[in-house]
Tab-separated table of C-alpha atoms in Angstrom:
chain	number	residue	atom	x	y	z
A	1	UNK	CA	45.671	176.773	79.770
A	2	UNK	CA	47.985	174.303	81.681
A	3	UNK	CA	49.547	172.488	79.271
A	4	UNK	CA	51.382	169.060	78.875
A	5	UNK	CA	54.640	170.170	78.069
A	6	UNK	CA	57.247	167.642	76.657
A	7	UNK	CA	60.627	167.399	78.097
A	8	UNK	CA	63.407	169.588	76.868
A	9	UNK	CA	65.063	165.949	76.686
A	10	UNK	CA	62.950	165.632	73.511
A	11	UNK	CA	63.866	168.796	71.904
A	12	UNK	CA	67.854	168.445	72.671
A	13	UNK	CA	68.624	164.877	72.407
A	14	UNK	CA	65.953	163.203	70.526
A	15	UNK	CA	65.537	163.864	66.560
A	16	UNK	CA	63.242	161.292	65.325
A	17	UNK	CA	62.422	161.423	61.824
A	18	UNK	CA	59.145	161.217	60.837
A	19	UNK	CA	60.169	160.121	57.160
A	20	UNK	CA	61.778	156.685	58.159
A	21	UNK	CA	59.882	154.510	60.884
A	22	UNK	CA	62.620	151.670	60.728
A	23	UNK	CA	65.025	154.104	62.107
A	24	UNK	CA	62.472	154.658	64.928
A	25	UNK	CA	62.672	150.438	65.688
A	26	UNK	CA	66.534	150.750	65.732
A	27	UNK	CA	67.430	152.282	69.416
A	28	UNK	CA	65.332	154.879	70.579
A	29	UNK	CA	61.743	154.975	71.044
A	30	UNK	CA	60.700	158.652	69.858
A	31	UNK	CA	57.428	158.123	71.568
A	32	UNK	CA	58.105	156.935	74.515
A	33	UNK	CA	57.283	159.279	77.752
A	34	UNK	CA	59.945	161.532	79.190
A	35	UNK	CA	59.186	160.280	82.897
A	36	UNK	CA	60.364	156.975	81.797
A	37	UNK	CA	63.150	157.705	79.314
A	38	UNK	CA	64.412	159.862	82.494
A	39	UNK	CA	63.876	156.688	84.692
A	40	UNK	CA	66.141	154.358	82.783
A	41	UNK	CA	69.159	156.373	82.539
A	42	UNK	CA	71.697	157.633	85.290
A	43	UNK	CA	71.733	161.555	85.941
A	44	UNK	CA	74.169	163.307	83.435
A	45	UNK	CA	77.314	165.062	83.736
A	46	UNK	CA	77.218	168.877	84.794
A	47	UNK	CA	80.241	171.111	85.597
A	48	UNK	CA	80.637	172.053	89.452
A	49	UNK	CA	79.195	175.379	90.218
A	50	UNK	CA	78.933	177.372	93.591
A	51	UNK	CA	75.473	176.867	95.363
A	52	UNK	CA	72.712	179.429	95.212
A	53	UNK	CA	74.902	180.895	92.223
A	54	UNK	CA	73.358	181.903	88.794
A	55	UNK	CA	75.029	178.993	87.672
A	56	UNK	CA	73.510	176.944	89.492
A	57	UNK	CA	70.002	178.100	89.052
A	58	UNK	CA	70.484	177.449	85.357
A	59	UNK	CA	72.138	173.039	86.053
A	60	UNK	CA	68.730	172.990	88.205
A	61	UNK	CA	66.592	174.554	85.257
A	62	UNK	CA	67.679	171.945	83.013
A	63	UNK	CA	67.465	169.125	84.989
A	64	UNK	CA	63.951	170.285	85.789
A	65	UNK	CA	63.086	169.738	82.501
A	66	UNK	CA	65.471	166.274	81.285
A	67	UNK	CA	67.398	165.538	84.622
A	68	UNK	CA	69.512	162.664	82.332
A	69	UNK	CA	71.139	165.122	80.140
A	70	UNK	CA	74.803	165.880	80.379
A	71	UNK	CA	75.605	169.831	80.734
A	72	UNK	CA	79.677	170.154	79.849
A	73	UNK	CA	79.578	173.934	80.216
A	74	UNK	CA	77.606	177.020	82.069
A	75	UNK	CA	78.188	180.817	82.616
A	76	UNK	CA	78.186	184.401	81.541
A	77	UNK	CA	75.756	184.567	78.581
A	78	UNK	CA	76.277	187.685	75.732
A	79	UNK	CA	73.122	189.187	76.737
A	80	UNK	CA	72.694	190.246	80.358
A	81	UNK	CA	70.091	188.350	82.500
A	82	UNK	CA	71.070	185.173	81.401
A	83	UNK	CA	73.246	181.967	81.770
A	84	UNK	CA	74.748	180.274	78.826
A	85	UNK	CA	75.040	176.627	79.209
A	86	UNK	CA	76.283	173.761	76.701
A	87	UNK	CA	73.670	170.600	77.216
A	88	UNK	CA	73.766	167.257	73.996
A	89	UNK	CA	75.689	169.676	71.783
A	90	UNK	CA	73.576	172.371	72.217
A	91	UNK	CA	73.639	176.353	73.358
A	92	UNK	CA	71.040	176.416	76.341
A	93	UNK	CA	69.973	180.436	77.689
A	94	UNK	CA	68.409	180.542	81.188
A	95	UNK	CA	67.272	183.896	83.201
A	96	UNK	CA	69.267	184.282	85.828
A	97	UNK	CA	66.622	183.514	88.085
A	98	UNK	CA	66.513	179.859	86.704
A	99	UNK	CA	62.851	180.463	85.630
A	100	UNK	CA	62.872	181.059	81.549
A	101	UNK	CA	65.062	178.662	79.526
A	102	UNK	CA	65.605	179.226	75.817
A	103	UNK	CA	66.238	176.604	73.323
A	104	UNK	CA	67.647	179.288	70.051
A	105	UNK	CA	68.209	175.845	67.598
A	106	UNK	CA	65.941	174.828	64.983
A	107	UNK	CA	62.641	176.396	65.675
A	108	UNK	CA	63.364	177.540	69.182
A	109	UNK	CA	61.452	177.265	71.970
A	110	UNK	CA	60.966	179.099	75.115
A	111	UNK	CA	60.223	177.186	78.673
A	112	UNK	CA	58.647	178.672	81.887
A	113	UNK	CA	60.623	175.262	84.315
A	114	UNK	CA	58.426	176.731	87.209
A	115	UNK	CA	54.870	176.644	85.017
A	116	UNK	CA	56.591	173.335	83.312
A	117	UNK	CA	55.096	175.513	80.075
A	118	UNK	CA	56.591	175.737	76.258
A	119	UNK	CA	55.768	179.295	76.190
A	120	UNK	CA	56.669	179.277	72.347
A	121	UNK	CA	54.174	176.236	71.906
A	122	UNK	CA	51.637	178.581	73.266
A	123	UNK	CA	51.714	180.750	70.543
A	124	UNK	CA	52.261	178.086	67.687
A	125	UNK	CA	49.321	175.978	69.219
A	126	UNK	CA	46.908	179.049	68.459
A	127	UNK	CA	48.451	179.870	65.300
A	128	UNK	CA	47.932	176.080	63.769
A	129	UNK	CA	44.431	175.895	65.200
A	130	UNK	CA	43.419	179.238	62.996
A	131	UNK	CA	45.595	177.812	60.050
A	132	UNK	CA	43.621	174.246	60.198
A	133	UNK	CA	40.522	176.024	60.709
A	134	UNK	CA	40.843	177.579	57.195
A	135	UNK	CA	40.944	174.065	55.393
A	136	UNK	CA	37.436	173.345	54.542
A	137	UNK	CA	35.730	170.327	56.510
A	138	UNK	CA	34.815	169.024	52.896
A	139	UNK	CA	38.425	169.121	52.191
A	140	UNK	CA	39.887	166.669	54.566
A	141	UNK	CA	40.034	162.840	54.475
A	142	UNK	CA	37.796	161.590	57.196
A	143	UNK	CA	38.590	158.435	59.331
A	144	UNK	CA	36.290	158.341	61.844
A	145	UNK	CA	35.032	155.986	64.941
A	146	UNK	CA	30.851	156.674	65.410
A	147	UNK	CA	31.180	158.482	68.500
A	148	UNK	CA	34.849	160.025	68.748
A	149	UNK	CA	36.562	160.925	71.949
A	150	UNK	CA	38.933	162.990	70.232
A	151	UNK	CA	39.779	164.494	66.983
A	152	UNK	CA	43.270	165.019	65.353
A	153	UNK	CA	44.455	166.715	62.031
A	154	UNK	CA	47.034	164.883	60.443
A	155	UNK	CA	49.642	166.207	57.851
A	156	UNK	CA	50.267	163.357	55.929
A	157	UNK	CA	52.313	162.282	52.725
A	158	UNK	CA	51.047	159.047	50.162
A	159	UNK	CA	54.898	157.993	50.276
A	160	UNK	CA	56.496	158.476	53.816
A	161	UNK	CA	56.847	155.689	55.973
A	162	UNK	CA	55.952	156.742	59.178
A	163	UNK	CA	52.736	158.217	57.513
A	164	UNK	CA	51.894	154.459	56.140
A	165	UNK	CA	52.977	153.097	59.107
A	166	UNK	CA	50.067	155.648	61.108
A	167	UNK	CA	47.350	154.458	58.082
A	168	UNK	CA	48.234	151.028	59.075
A	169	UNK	CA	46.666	151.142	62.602
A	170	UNK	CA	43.845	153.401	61.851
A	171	UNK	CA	41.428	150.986	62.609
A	172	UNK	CA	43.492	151.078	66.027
A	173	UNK	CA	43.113	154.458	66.270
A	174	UNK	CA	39.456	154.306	65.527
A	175	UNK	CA	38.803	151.717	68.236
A	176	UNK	CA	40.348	154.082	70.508
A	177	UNK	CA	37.965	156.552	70.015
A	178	UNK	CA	40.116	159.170	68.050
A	179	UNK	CA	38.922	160.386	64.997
A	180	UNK	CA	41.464	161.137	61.852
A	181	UNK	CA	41.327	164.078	59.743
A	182	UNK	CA	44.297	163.844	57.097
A	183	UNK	CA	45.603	167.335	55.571
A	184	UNK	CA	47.554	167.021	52.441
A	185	UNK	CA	51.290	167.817	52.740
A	186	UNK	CA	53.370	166.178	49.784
A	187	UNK	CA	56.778	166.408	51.094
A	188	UNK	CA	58.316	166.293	47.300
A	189	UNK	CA	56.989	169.728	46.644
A	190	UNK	CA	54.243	171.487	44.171
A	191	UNK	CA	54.294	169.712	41.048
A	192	UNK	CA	55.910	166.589	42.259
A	193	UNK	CA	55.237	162.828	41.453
A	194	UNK	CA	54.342	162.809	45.075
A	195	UNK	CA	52.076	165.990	44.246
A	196	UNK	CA	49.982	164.421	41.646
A	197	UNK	CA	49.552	161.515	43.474
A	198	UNK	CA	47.860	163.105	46.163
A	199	UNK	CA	45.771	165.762	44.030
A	200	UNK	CA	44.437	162.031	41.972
A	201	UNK	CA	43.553	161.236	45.789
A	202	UNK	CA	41.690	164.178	46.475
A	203	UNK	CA	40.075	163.746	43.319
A	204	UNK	CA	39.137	160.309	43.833
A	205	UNK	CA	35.421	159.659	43.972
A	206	UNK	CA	35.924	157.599	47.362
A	207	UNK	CA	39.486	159.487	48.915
A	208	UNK	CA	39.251	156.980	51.792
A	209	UNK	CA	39.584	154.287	49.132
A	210	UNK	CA	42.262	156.061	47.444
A	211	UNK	CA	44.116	156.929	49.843
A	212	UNK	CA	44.575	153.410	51.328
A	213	UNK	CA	45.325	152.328	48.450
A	214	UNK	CA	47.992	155.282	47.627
A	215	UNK	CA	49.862	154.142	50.627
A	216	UNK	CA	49.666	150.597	50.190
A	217	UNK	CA	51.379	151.061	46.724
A	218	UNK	CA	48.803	149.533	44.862
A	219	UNK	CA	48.480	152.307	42.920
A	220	UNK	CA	45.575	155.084	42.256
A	221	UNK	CA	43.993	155.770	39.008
A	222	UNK	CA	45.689	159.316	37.838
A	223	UNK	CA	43.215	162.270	38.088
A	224	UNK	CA	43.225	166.261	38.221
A	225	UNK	CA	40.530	168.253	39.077
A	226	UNK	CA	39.971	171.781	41.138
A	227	UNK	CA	41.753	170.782	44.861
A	228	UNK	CA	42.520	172.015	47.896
A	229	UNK	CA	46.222	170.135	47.489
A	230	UNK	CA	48.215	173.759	46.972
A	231	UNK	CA	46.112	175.126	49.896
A	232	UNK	CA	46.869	172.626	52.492
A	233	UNK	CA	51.012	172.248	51.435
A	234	UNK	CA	50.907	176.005	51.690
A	235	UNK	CA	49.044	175.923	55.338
A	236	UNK	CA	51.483	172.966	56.670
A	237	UNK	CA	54.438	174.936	55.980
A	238	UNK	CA	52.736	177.950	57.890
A	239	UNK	CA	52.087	175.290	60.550
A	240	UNK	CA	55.910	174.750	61.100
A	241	UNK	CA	55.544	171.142	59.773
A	242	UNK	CA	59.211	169.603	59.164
A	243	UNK	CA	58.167	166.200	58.573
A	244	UNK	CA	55.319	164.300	57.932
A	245	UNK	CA	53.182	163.014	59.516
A	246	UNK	CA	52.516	165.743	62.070
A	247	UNK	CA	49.715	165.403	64.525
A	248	UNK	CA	47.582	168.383	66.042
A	249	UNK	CA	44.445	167.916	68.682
A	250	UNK	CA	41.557	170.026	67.960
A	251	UNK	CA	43.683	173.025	69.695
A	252	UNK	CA	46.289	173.379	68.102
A	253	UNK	CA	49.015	171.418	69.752
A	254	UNK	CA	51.974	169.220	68.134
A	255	UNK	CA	51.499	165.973	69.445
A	256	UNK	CA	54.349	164.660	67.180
A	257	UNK	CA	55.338	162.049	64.529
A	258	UNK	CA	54.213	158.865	64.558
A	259	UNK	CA	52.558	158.266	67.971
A	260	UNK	CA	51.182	154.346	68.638
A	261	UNK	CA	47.587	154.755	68.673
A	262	UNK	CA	46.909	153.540	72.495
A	263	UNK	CA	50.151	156.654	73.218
A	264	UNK	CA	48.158	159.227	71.325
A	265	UNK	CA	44.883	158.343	73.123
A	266	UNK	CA	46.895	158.534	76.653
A	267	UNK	CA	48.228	161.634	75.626
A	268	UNK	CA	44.389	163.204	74.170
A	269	UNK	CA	42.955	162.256	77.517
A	270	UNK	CA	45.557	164.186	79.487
A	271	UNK	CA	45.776	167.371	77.314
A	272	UNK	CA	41.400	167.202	78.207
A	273	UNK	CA	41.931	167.079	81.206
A	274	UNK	CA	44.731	169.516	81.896
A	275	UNK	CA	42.519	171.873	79.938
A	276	UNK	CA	39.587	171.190	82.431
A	277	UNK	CA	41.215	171.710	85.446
A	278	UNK	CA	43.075	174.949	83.802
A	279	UNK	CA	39.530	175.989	83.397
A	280	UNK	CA	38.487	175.990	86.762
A	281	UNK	CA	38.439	179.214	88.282
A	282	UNK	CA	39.222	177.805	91.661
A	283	UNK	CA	41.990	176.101	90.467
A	284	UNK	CA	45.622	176.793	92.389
A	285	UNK	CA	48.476	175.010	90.993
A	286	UNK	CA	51.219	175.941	93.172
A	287	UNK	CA	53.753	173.657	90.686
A	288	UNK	CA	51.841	172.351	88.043
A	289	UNK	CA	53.629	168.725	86.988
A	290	UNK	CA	54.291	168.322	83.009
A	291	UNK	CA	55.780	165.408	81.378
A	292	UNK	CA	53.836	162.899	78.962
């Protein structure tokens, strides 16, 4: 499947954290599309190399993906087949052939530049759809528009405040045709204060209710019974979550953070249609162009 793939911009430069939305108000918009981001800054720095070289094959790899990022170093890497290349602080491998890049920080990821494909996001994106499959429909906290264009799980937390910030605009998100399907993920750990909260949620006799109300600190009536809580922690950290919230379509695929609902909805509608072209057996993408 042809896949919107985010720019490697986003996985070297940007680290927004999904546990503190004023950070995300202070100079960088985590959210904000690569094309553009690219658009309002000046190429980066990259050392000279010869033309046609290895070396160069591996500067034009990474511009492919974030042409704005400065490269202070490329050449021989320790395994053969490969150029090592210093880009934001970072150790960069690309084939020789400028077609695979590898990302080896946290997580990893491996690009096709030519397919404009996270290869690694492949895999994960099939992985999470089986893991959120496993969480019982009955088990997840509904927010729903009548007829919904698109469906999302949600990892979310009763304290973080990105997560209130996304519960704040789920009307928003409603109106925009994308349905809400919160997963419990209580970032404090089993047995937490944040923990219990969440399992008196899910034990709540109306969880939408409850859950508003959990992240509106207005407090929610204490309660245990037999829940899914455990379960779904478990299945996020299988997911790869590392913050909360973190947003999956109905395949599998990380759509991020906190994403502004009319974003998200722009972003649904291309992944759909991506997916239906990809589907078409007549369908010859000679360079396929990525980039939300």
């Amino acid at each position: 499947m042809k896949r919107i793939m985010f720019a490697v911009l986003g996985a070297i430069s940007l680290s927004a954290c999904a546990q503190a939305p004023q950070a995300a108000a202070a100079k960088t918009d985590p959210v904000k599309p690569a094309a553009a981001a690219a658009a309002e800054a000046p190429k980066g720095a990259a050392p000279k190399v010869a033309a046609g070289s290895a070396d160069a094959r591996a500067v034009d790899a990474i511009r492919t993906l974030s042409p704005n990022i400065n490269i202070d170093k490329v050449g021989a890497a320790p395994m053969p087949g490969f150029r090592e290349a210093l880009a934001q602080g970072q150790v960069v491998y690309v084939s020789d052939d400028g077609r695979y890049l590898f990302l080896p920080g946290s997580g990893g990821a491996l690009f096709d530049t030519q397919a404009k494909r996270n290869l690694s996001e492949d895999t994960l994106a099939g992985m999470r759809k089986d893991l959120v499959k496993s969480i019982p429909v009955s088990e997840r906290i509904v927010f729903s528009p009548p007829n919904p264009k698109h469906t999302v799980a949600v990892f979310t937390d009763v304290e973080c405040g990105y997560c209130r910030k996304l519960h704040s605009e789920i009307a928003e998100y409603n109106r925009q045709g994308i349905a809400v399907e919160y997963l419990a993920f209580p970032r404090a750990g089993i047995g937490s204060e944040d923990y219990k909260k969440m399992v008196s949620v899910w034990c709540a006799a109306d969880r939408r209710k409850a859950l508003t109300e959990a992240k509106s600190d207005h407090g929610v009536a204490a309660k245990e019974c037999k829940n899914t809580i455990e379960q779904q922690y478990n299945i996020g950290q299988r997911a790869g979550l590392t913050g909360t919230p973190m947003i999956l379509n109905s395949e599998g695929v990380q759509l991020g953070g906190y994403v502004p609902p009319a974003q998200l909805r722009q972003a649904l509608d291309k992944l759909a249609a991506e997916s239906k072209t990809a589907a078409k057996p007549t369908a010859a993408v000679a360079t396929p162009v990525g980039g939300l």
